[in-house]
Amino acid sequence: MIEFLQTHLPPLVAGLRVTLQLTVGGGICALVLAALAGLARRSSRRWLRWPATVYVEVFRGTSAMVQLFWFYFALPFFGVSLPALVTGVLVLGLNSGAYGAEVVRSAIDHVPRGQWEAGRALNLSDQRILLRIVLPQALPMMLPPAGNLVVELMKNTALVSLITLSELTFAAQVQRAATLETVPLFALTLLIYFVLAQVLLAGVRRIEHYVTRHRGSRA
Amino acid sequence: MSWDWHYAWSVLPPLLRAFVVTLEASLAGFVLAAILGLVWAVSRMAPVRIVAGTVFWIVEFVRSTPLLIQLYFLYYVLPEYGVVLSPLAIGILALGLHYSCYTAEVYRAGIEAVPTGQWEAARALNLTPRAIWLRIVLPQALPPAVPVLGNYLIAIFKETPLLAAITVMEMLQTAKLIGAESFRYLEPLTITGAVFLLVSLLASFAMRRLEVAHVFHR
């Protein structure tokens, strides 16, 4: 047992580090894209709404793995060759960002219209209504689905192993090929992913708790 | 280098043939996920605590770990126990198993939406647990779950390219091989993406129609 961990744990931990880089990098990209595209889809300006809609539909409609292969193998034909890690972060961000945009949009849609109307009656600008009145109410609604998206993004980092980046899944494959200890090795790898998912979910629950901390006193 | 229509046309037939494999895998995986998910959902409500708890953690575990590793696991481990299946069959098994843990939640929501009074009335009439499930609870719990399940059919469809990792010749794997032969990846990969986009858009449109029809029907 100890011998098994001694041989396999160091390469798996090295892979886990790359998995974490992909998760965090992809997560930050996704957050920015989700906020921008989600708000743009609610905009009254057509030149903002249309590109956002196309982005969301294309990246939700094609598979994450097809996107990954396209960016890695087809994009060089346009003279753009990105390293595997950059491609991974970019594709994970673009893919989760499209799903996230729908979360943002639907949360904003669920804030009652009266809130906008009351804001306008108080002569607040649209920007102020959005930032000070609507978003603070929409944010708590976004968090539970956002937590699921973060776990989905983390799970999708395994795909990046297929464009030769040595993250956790890739490391497990290399170790398996070297020692053929398939069952304990993959069981350990799955366990690492499982723990990582639980940590991410616990983190999102912390944020949820923080964002809704004022709610108890009012309700 | 730019888009070559002539080459694009020539790679279309093999890609569409591979698309049939993609469809087979999605549909078979979905059927498995739909059946297994119901098994999970019902056994999670088992009166025996150990059964319910074990099923809960199995579902949690499968849901929060990558499908790719699960695919490899089945692909390498099943033969060690003498179970020899084709890569496609393993892919369908993995897709069905993975997504059954999502559909279980859908069924659970449907089951929990059945009013408690229905359970109490059934018990008061001295129905057996089997009869309560089959004649009272599930007939009320399943219809609202159907449109939500449809969304998972679309999700499974979009996950089938993963089967390329265990050598199934579905659409993405075919596109990659064609690309490697001719050193042109742009056309086959773009066509693959376009087919996925087209089918997903059509399917979500159909799902919305189904949901609307469903709401009016009730």
Short mmCIF file of C-alpha atoms in Angstrom, two decimals:
data_model
loop_
_atom_site.label_atom_id
_atom_site.label_comp_id
_atom_site.label_asym_id
_atom_site.label_seq_id
_atom_site.Cartn_x
_atom_site.Cartn_y
_atom_site.Cartn_z
CA MET A 1 0.00 0.00 0.00
CA ILE A 2 2.66 2.49 1.10
CA GLU A 3 4.90 1.34 -1.70
CA PHE A 4 2.03 1.80 -4.16
CA LEU A 5 1.45 5.36 -2.97
CA GLN A 6 5.17 6.12 -3.03
CA THR A 7 5.50 5.18 -6.69
CA HIS A 8 2.22 6.61 -7.96
CA LEU A 9 1.34 9.59 -5.83
CA PRO A 10 4.13 12.00 -6.95
CA PRO A 11 3.28 11.81 -10.71
CA LEU A 12 -0.44 11.99 -9.94
CA VAL A 13 0.08 15.06 -7.75
CA ALA A 14 2.12 16.67 -10.55
CA GLY A 15 -0.83 15.96 -12.87
CA LEU A 16 -3.27 17.31 -10.30
CA ARG A 17 -1.37 20.59 -10.32
CA VAL A 18 -2.05 20.97 -14.06
CA THR A 19 -5.70 19.95 -13.52
CA LEU A 20 -5.98 22.72 -10.93
CA GLN A 21 -4.39 25.25 -13.31
CA LEU A 22 -6.92 24.26 -15.97
CA THR A 23 -9.83 24.46 -13.52
CA VAL A 24 -8.85 27.85 -12.11
CA GLY A 25 -7.82 29.36 -15.47
CA GLY A 26 -10.89 27.99 -17.25
CA GLY A 27 -13.07 29.08 -14.34
CA ILE A 28 -11.85 32.69 -14.48
CA CYS A 29 -12.37 32.82 -18.28
CA ALA A 30 -15.83 31.29 -17.86
CA LEU A 31 -16.80 33.75 -15.14
CA VAL A 32 -15.87 36.78 -17.26
CA LEU A 33 -17.52 35.38 -20.41
CA ALA A 34 -20.67 34.30 -18.55
CA ALA A 35 -21.11 37.75 -17.02
CA LEU A 36 -20.49 39.58 -20.31
CA ALA A 37 -22.56 37.28 -22.52
CA GLY A 38 -25.33 36.89 -19.93
CA LEU A 39 -25.76 40.65 -19.62
CA ALA A 40 -25.39 41.20 -23.37
CA ARG A 41 -28.22 38.75 -24.04
CA ARG A 42 -30.50 40.91 -21.88
CA SER A 43 -29.41 44.10 -23.64
CA SER A 44 -31.80 46.18 -25.71
CA ARG A 45 -29.04 46.83 -28.25
CA ARG A 46 -29.13 44.33 -31.10
CA TRP A 47 -25.38 44.57 -31.84
CA LEU A 48 -24.72 43.29 -28.31
CA ARG A 49 -27.53 40.72 -28.16
CA TRP A 50 -26.79 38.96 -31.45
CA PRO A 51 -23.10 38.11 -30.98
CA ALA A 52 -23.84 36.93 -27.44
CA THR A 53 -26.65 34.67 -28.66
CA VAL A 54 -24.47 33.18 -31.40
CA TYR A 55 -21.65 32.59 -28.91
CA VAL A 56 -23.94 30.85 -26.39
CA GLU A 57 -25.70 28.69 -28.97
CA VAL A 58 -22.49 27.62 -30.75
CA PHE A 59 -20.59 26.69 -27.59
CA ARG A 60 -23.54 24.95 -25.96
CA GLY A 61 -24.56 23.23 -29.18
CA THR A 62 -21.22 21.67 -30.13
CA SER A 63 -19.53 19.22 -27.84
CA ALA A 64 -16.69 20.39 -25.57
CA MET A 65 -14.41 17.76 -27.03
CA VAL A 66 -15.13 18.81 -30.63
CA GLN A 67 -14.33 22.39 -29.59
CA LEU A 68 -11.07 21.27 -28.01
CA PHE A 69 -9.98 19.37 -31.11
CA TRP A 70 -11.05 22.20 -33.38
CA PHE A 71 -9.00 24.77 -31.47
CA TYR A 72 -6.02 22.45 -31.27
CA PHE A 73 -6.00 20.91 -34.77
CA ALA A 74 -8.02 23.23 -37.03
CA LEU A 75 -7.09 26.67 -35.72
CA PRO A 76 -3.44 26.32 -36.89
CA PHE A 77 -4.81 26.45 -40.46
CA PHE A 78 -5.60 30.10 -39.77
CA GLY A 79 -2.02 30.59 -38.59
CA VAL A 80 -2.91 30.46 -34.88
CA SER A 81 -1.06 27.72 -32.99
CA LEU A 82 -1.68 27.71 -29.26
CA PRO A 83 0.06 25.49 -26.71
CA ALA A 84 -2.06 22.71 -25.20
CA LEU A 85 -2.45 24.40 -21.80
CA VAL A 86 -3.64 27.67 -23.36
CA THR A 87 -6.01 25.79 -25.67
CA GLY A 88 -7.37 23.88 -22.69
CA VAL A 89 -7.98 26.96 -20.56
CA LEU A 90 -9.51 28.82 -23.51
CA VAL A 91 -11.87 26.03 -24.58
CA LEU A 92 -12.94 25.15 -21.02
CA GLY A 93 -13.59 28.84 -20.41
CA LEU A 94 -15.51 29.35 -23.64
CA ASN A 95 -17.58 26.19 -23.10
CA SER A 96 -18.50 26.77 -19.45
CA GLY A 97 -18.91 30.49 -20.12
CA ALA A 98 -21.70 29.72 -22.59
CA TYR A 99 -23.56 27.61 -20.02
CA GLY A 100 -22.83 30.23 -17.36
CA ALA A 101 -24.28 32.99 -19.54
CA GLU A 102 -27.62 31.17 -19.46
CA VAL A 103 -27.41 30.96 -15.66
CA VAL A 104 -26.75 34.71 -15.44
CA ARG A 105 -29.53 35.51 -17.90
CA SER A 106 -32.14 33.34 -16.24
CA ALA A 107 -31.29 34.68 -12.74
CA ILE A 108 -31.69 38.27 -13.98
CA ASP A 109 -34.97 37.29 -15.66
CA HIS A 110 -36.24 35.96 -12.34
CA VAL A 111 -35.84 39.27 -10.53
CA PRO A 112 -39.39 40.71 -10.53
CA ARG A 113 -40.05 43.42 -13.11
CA GLY A 114 -41.40 45.67 -10.37
CA GLN A 115 -37.84 46.09 -9.13
CA TRP A 116 -36.84 47.72 -12.42
CA GLU A 117 -39.98 49.83 -12.45
CA ALA A 118 -39.47 51.00 -8.88
CA GLY A 119 -35.87 51.87 -9.70
CA ARG A 120 -36.97 53.93 -12.70
CA ALA A 121 -39.65 55.64 -10.63
CA LEU A 122 -36.86 56.70 -8.23
CA ASN A 123 -35.07 58.14 -11.26
CA LEU A 124 -32.10 55.80 -11.03
CA SER A 125 -30.12 55.16 -14.21
CA ASP A 126 -30.44 51.70 -15.82
CA GLN A 127 -26.83 50.98 -14.92
CA ARG A 128 -27.45 51.81 -11.25
CA ILE A 129 -30.63 49.71 -11.16
CA LEU A 130 -28.72 46.76 -12.58
CA LEU A 131 -25.72 47.08 -10.26
CA ARG A 132 -27.38 48.14 -7.02
CA ILE A 133 -30.83 46.54 -7.18
CA VAL A 134 -31.10 43.68 -9.68
CA LEU A 135 -27.69 41.96 -9.49
CA PRO A 136 -27.61 41.75 -5.67
CA GLN A 137 -30.90 39.86 -5.86
CA ALA A 138 -29.90 37.74 -8.86
CA LEU A 139 -26.52 36.68 -7.48
CA PRO A 140 -27.81 34.25 -4.80
CA MET A 141 -29.97 32.57 -7.47
CA MET A 142 -26.92 32.07 -9.72
CA LEU A 143 -24.78 30.31 -7.15
CA PRO A 144 -26.29 26.80 -6.89
CA PRO A 145 -26.26 26.23 -10.68
CA ALA A 146 -22.83 27.89 -10.85
CA GLY A 147 -21.56 25.31 -8.35
CA ASN A 148 -22.70 22.51 -10.66
CA LEU A 149 -21.01 24.24 -13.61
CA VAL A 150 -17.72 24.47 -11.70
CA VAL A 151 -17.81 20.71 -11.10
CA GLU A 152 -18.65 20.12 -14.78
CA LEU A 153 -15.70 22.31 -15.77
CA MET A 154 -13.38 20.41 -13.43
CA LYS A 155 -14.60 17.12 -14.94
CA ASN A 156 -14.02 18.46 -18.46
CA THR A 157 -10.35 19.17 -17.67
CA ALA A 158 -9.84 15.40 -18.16
CA LEU A 159 -10.55 15.94 -21.88
CA VAL A 160 -7.43 18.06 -22.22
CA SER A 161 -5.37 14.86 -21.69
CA LEU A 162 -6.47 13.94 -25.23
CA ILE A 163 -4.53 16.88 -26.69
CA THR A 164 -1.41 15.56 -24.92
CA LEU A 165 -1.40 17.80 -21.84
CA SER A 166 -0.15 15.82 -18.84
CA GLU A 167 -2.83 16.60 -16.30
CA LEU A 168 -4.25 14.09 -13.79
CA THR A 169 -5.95 11.72 -16.27
CA PHE A 170 -2.88 11.74 -18.53
CA ALA A 171 -0.60 11.01 -15.55
CA ALA A 172 -2.85 8.10 -14.53
CA GLN A 173 -2.67 6.71 -18.07
CA VAL A 174 1.13 6.96 -18.12
CA GLN A 175 1.40 5.20 -14.75
CA ARG A 176 -1.02 2.52 -15.87
CA ALA A 177 0.97 1.82 -19.02
CA ALA A 178 4.15 1.54 -16.96
CA THR A 179 2.89 -0.75 -14.19
CA LEU A 180 -0.47 -2.22 -15.34
CA GLU A 181 -1.87 -1.76 -11.82
CA THR A 182 -5.09 -0.57 -13.43
CA VAL A 183 -7.69 -1.02 -10.70
CA PRO A 184 -5.98 0.61 -7.69
CA LEU A 185 -4.48 3.33 -9.88
CA PHE A 186 -7.72 4.41 -11.50
CA ALA A 187 -9.59 4.04 -8.22
CA LEU A 188 -7.09 6.44 -6.62
CA THR A 189 -7.42 8.87 -9.55
CA LEU A 190 -11.22 8.81 -9.35
CA LEU A 191 -10.98 9.41 -5.62
CA ILE A 192 -8.76 12.47 -6.17
CA TYR A 193 -11.32 13.89 -8.63
CA PHE A 194 -14.13 13.14 -6.20
CA VAL A 195 -12.38 14.95 -3.33
CA LEU A 196 -11.60 17.88 -5.64
CA ALA A 197 -15.29 18.10 -6.62
CA GLN A 198 -16.37 18.10 -2.97
CA VAL A 199 -13.85 20.85 -2.16
CA LEU A 200 -15.13 22.98 -5.06
CA LEU A 201 -18.76 22.46 -3.99
CA ALA A 202 -17.92 23.33 -0.38
CA GLY A 203 -16.22 26.51 -1.66
CA VAL A 204 -19.30 27.53 -3.62
CA ARG A 205 -21.49 26.84 -0.56
CA ARG A 206 -19.21 29.16 1.48
CA ILE A 207 -19.72 31.92 -1.09
CA GLU A 208 -23.45 31.24 -1.09
CA HIS A 209 -23.49 31.56 2.68
CA TYR A 210 -21.56 34.83 2.45
CA VAL A 211 -23.78 36.34 -0.24
CA THR A 212 -27.02 35.48 1.56
CA ARG A 213 -25.74 36.40 5.04
CA HIS A 214 -28.04 39.43 5.34
CA ARG A 215 -31.09 37.55 4.30
CA GLY A 216 -31.94 35.75 7.53
CA SER A 217 -32.58 38.92 9.52
CA ARG A 218 -35.03 40.22 6.94
CA ALA A 219 -37.01 37.08 6.24
CA MET B 1 -4.71 28.26 -46.11
CA SER B 2 -8.43 28.52 -46.68
CA TRP B 3 -11.56 26.42 -46.80
CA ASP B 4 -11.58 23.84 -49.64
CA TRP B 5 -15.14 22.99 -50.73
CA HIS B 6 -14.05 20.13 -52.96
CA TYR B 7 -12.24 18.43 -50.10
CA ALA B 8 -15.12 19.19 -47.72
CA TRP B 9 -17.58 17.40 -50.02
CA SER B 10 -15.30 14.40 -50.33
CA VAL B 11 -15.06 13.89 -46.53
CA LEU B 12 -18.79 14.31 -45.94
CA PRO B 13 -19.92 10.71 -46.72
CA PRO B 14 -17.56 8.94 -44.27
CA LEU B 15 -18.39 11.52 -41.60
CA LEU B 16 -22.11 10.94 -42.01
CA ARG B 17 -21.58 7.17 -41.83
CA ALA B 18 -19.73 7.70 -38.54
CA PHE B 19 -22.58 9.92 -37.40
CA VAL B 20 -24.79 6.81 -37.39
CA VAL B 21 -22.46 5.32 -34.75
CA THR B 22 -22.73 8.55 -32.74
CA LEU B 23 -26.52 8.32 -32.86
CA GLU B 24 -26.52 4.62 -31.88
CA ALA B 25 -24.30 5.32 -28.90
CA SER B 26 -26.42 8.29 -27.76
CA LEU B 27 -29.73 6.45 -28.02
CA ALA B 28 -28.54 3.22 -26.41
CA GLY B 29 -26.73 5.17 -23.68
CA PHE B 30 -29.86 7.20 -23.05
CA VAL B 31 -32.10 4.12 -22.73
CA LEU B 32 -29.66 2.64 -20.21
CA ALA B 33 -29.46 5.94 -18.30
CA ALA B 34 -33.24 6.25 -18.22
CA ILE B 35 -33.71 2.74 -16.80
CA LEU B 36 -30.78 2.76 -14.33
CA GLY B 37 -31.65 6.24 -13.12
CA LEU B 38 -35.08 5.04 -12.06
CA VAL B 39 -33.48 2.11 -10.22
CA TRP B 40 -31.18 4.52 -8.34
CA ALA B 41 -34.02 6.93 -7.55
CA VAL B 42 -36.29 4.22 -6.15
CA SER B 43 -33.56 2.44 -4.18
CA ARG B 44 -32.42 5.75 -2.69
CA MET B 45 -35.81 5.81 -0.99
CA ALA B 46 -35.45 2.24 0.28
CA PRO B 47 -36.53 1.76 3.91
CA VAL B 48 -33.17 0.06 4.62
CA ARG B 49 -30.78 2.87 5.59
CA ILE B 50 -27.64 1.11 4.33
CA VAL B 51 -29.09 0.57 0.84
CA ALA B 52 -30.32 4.16 0.56
CA GLY B 53 -27.04 5.59 1.87
CA THR B 54 -24.85 3.44 -0.36
CA VAL B 55 -26.84 4.35 -3.46
CA PHE B 56 -26.65 8.05 -2.52
CA TRP B 57 -22.84 7.96 -2.38
CA ILE B 58 -22.47 5.87 -5.53
CA VAL B 59 -24.56 8.44 -7.42
CA GLU B 60 -22.56 11.33 -5.91
CA PHE B 61 -19.27 9.64 -6.77
CA VAL B 62 -20.09 8.81 -10.39
CA ARG B 63 -21.56 12.26 -10.96
CA SER B 64 -18.56 14.20 -9.69
CA THR B 65 -15.79 12.27 -11.46
CA PRO B 66 -14.88 12.59 -15.17
CA LEU B 67 -16.60 10.30 -17.66
CA LEU B 68 -13.27 9.86 -19.47
CA ILE B 69 -11.64 8.09 -16.51
CA GLN B 70 -14.75 5.97 -16.04
CA LEU B 71 -14.51 4.98 -19.71
CA TYR B 72 -10.85 3.98 -19.32
CA PHE B 73 -11.69 2.14 -16.12
CA LEU B 74 -14.34 -0.04 -17.80
CA TYR B 75 -12.22 -0.41 -20.94
CA TYR B 76 -9.17 -1.76 -19.09
CA VAL B 77 -10.75 -3.42 -16.07
CA LEU B 78 -13.69 -5.38 -17.50
CA PRO B 79 -11.43 -7.68 -19.59
CA GLU B 80 -9.42 -8.46 -16.44
CA TYR B 81 -12.59 -10.02 -15.02
CA GLY B 82 -13.29 -11.93 -18.22
CA VAL B 83 -15.94 -9.53 -19.53
CA VAL B 84 -15.00 -8.91 -23.15
CA LEU B 85 -17.13 -6.26 -24.86
CA SER B 86 -16.66 -4.22 -28.00
CA PRO B 87 -15.42 -0.64 -27.44
CA LEU B 88 -18.81 0.65 -28.58
CA ALA B 89 -20.62 -1.51 -25.99
CA ILE B 90 -18.27 -0.27 -23.26
CA GLY B 91 -18.87 3.30 -24.38
CA ILE B 92 -22.64 2.81 -24.21
CA LEU B 93 -22.29 1.22 -20.77
CA ALA B 94 -20.18 4.11 -19.48
CA LEU B 95 -22.49 6.78 -20.96
CA GLY B 96 -25.54 5.03 -19.51
CA LEU B 97 -23.95 4.56 -16.10
CA HIS B 98 -22.66 8.14 -15.89
CA TYR B 99 -25.88 9.80 -16.97
CA SER B 100 -28.08 7.48 -14.89
CA CYS B 101 -26.68 9.41 -11.93
CA TYR B 102 -28.08 12.60 -13.44
CA THR B 103 -31.44 11.10 -14.45
CA ALA B 104 -31.77 9.68 -10.90
CA GLU B 105 -32.09 13.28 -9.68
CA VAL B 106 -34.77 13.97 -12.28
CA TYR B 107 -36.81 10.98 -11.14
CA ARG B 108 -36.26 11.89 -7.50
CA ALA B 109 -37.71 15.36 -8.10
CA GLY B 110 -40.71 13.73 -9.79
CA ILE B 111 -41.22 11.26 -6.95
CA GLU B 112 -40.91 13.95 -4.28
CA ALA B 113 -43.51 16.04 -6.10
CA VAL B 114 -46.14 13.30 -5.51
CA PRO B 115 -48.17 14.53 -2.51
CA THR B 116 -47.63 12.63 0.76
CA GLY B 117 -51.39 12.06 0.94
CA GLN B 118 -51.09 9.71 -2.03
CA TRP B 119 -48.66 7.50 -0.08
CA GLU B 120 -50.82 7.64 3.03
CA ALA B 121 -54.02 6.84 1.15
CA ALA B 122 -52.32 3.91 -0.60
CA ARG B 123 -51.07 2.54 2.73
CA ALA B 124 -54.48 3.04 4.31
CA LEU B 125 -55.93 0.90 1.52
CA ASN B 126 -53.40 -1.78 2.51
CA LEU B 127 -51.66 -1.84 -0.87
CA THR B 128 -48.34 -3.66 -1.03
CA PRO B 129 -45.19 -1.48 -1.47
CA ARG B 130 -44.89 -2.88 -4.99
CA ALA B 131 -48.43 -1.81 -5.85
CA ILE B 132 -47.90 1.62 -4.27
CA TRP B 133 -44.86 2.24 -6.48
CA LEU B 134 -46.22 0.75 -9.68
CA ARG B 135 -49.86 1.81 -9.54
CA ILE B 136 -49.86 5.02 -7.50
CA VAL B 137 -46.53 6.83 -7.27
CA LEU B 138 -44.70 6.19 -10.54
CA PRO B 139 -47.69 6.90 -12.83
CA GLN B 140 -47.79 10.38 -11.26
CA ALA B 141 -44.02 10.87 -10.95
CA LEU B 142 -42.89 9.83 -14.43
CA PRO B 143 -44.83 12.07 -16.87
CA PRO B 144 -43.38 15.37 -15.56
CA ALA B 145 -39.89 13.84 -15.74
CA VAL B 146 -40.08 13.11 -19.49
CA PRO B 147 -39.20 16.58 -20.89
CA VAL B 148 -36.29 16.92 -18.43
CA LEU B 149 -34.99 13.50 -19.46
CA GLY B 150 -34.98 14.73 -23.05
CA ASN B 151 -32.40 17.35 -22.11
CA TYR B 152 -30.13 14.54 -20.93
CA LEU B 153 -30.51 12.80 -24.28
CA ILE B 154 -29.03 15.95 -25.84
CA ALA B 155 -26.30 16.04 -23.18
CA ILE B 156 -25.38 12.39 -23.84
CA PHE B 157 -25.28 13.09 -27.58
CA LYS B 158 -22.73 15.83 -26.96
CA GLU B 159 -20.58 13.51 -24.82
CA THR B 160 -20.30 10.72 -27.42
CA PRO B 161 -17.06 12.17 -28.91
CA LEU B 162 -15.37 10.94 -25.72
CA LEU B 163 -15.77 7.40 -27.02
CA ALA B 164 -13.01 8.28 -29.50
CA ALA B 165 -10.63 7.85 -26.56
CA ILE B 166 -11.41 4.10 -26.46
CA THR B 167 -11.11 3.72 -30.26
CA VAL B 168 -14.81 3.84 -31.14
CA MET B 169 -15.09 5.12 -34.71
CA GLU B 170 -17.68 7.79 -34.03
CA MET B 171 -17.74 11.11 -35.82
CA LEU B 172 -14.90 12.95 -34.08
CA GLN B 173 -12.52 9.98 -34.29
CA THR B 174 -13.33 9.64 -38.00
CA ALA B 175 -12.75 13.36 -38.56
CA LYS B 176 -9.40 13.12 -36.79
CA LEU B 177 -8.29 10.13 -38.85
CA ILE B 178 -9.32 11.78 -42.12
CA GLY B 179 -7.46 14.90 -41.03
CA ALA B 180 -4.34 12.92 -40.17
CA GLU B 181 -4.36 11.13 -43.55
CA SER B 182 -4.59 14.27 -45.65
CA PHE B 183 -2.95 16.76 -43.24
CA ARG B 184 -6.10 18.88 -43.40
CA TYR B 185 -8.04 19.00 -40.14
CA LEU B 186 -9.99 22.19 -40.80
CA GLU B 187 -12.79 20.80 -43.00
CA PRO B 188 -13.56 17.47 -41.24
CA LEU B 189 -13.47 19.04 -37.75
CA THR B 190 -15.58 22.02 -38.79
CA ILE B 191 -18.16 19.76 -40.44
CA THR B 192 -18.27 17.63 -37.29
CA GLY B 193 -18.88 20.72 -35.17
CA ALA B 194 -21.55 21.95 -37.58
CA VAL B 195 -23.41 18.62 -37.49
CA PHE B 196 -23.35 18.64 -33.68
CA LEU B 197 -24.61 22.21 -33.60
CA LEU B 198 -27.39 21.51 -36.09
CA VAL B 199 -28.63 18.39 -34.31
CA SER B 200 -28.47 20.01 -30.84
CA LEU B 201 -30.36 23.08 -32.03
CA LEU B 202 -33.05 20.96 -33.70
CA ALA B 203 -33.29 18.72 -30.64
CA SER B 204 -33.61 21.60 -28.17
CA PHE B 205 -36.23 23.18 -30.42
CA ALA B 206 -38.15 19.88 -30.42
CA MET B 207 -37.75 19.64 -26.62
CA ARG B 208 -39.22 23.12 -26.15
CA ARG B 209 -42.21 22.13 -28.31
CA LEU B 210 -42.62 18.96 -26.25
CA GLU B 211 -42.48 20.93 -22.99
CA VAL B 212 -45.09 23.41 -24.22
CA ALA B 213 -47.35 20.58 -25.40
CA HIS B 214 -46.86 18.96 -22.03
CA VAL B 215 -47.88 22.05 -20.09
CA PHE B 216 -51.02 22.56 -22.19
CA HIS B 217 -51.93 18.93 -21.87
CA ARG B 218 -52.02 19.09 -18.07
#
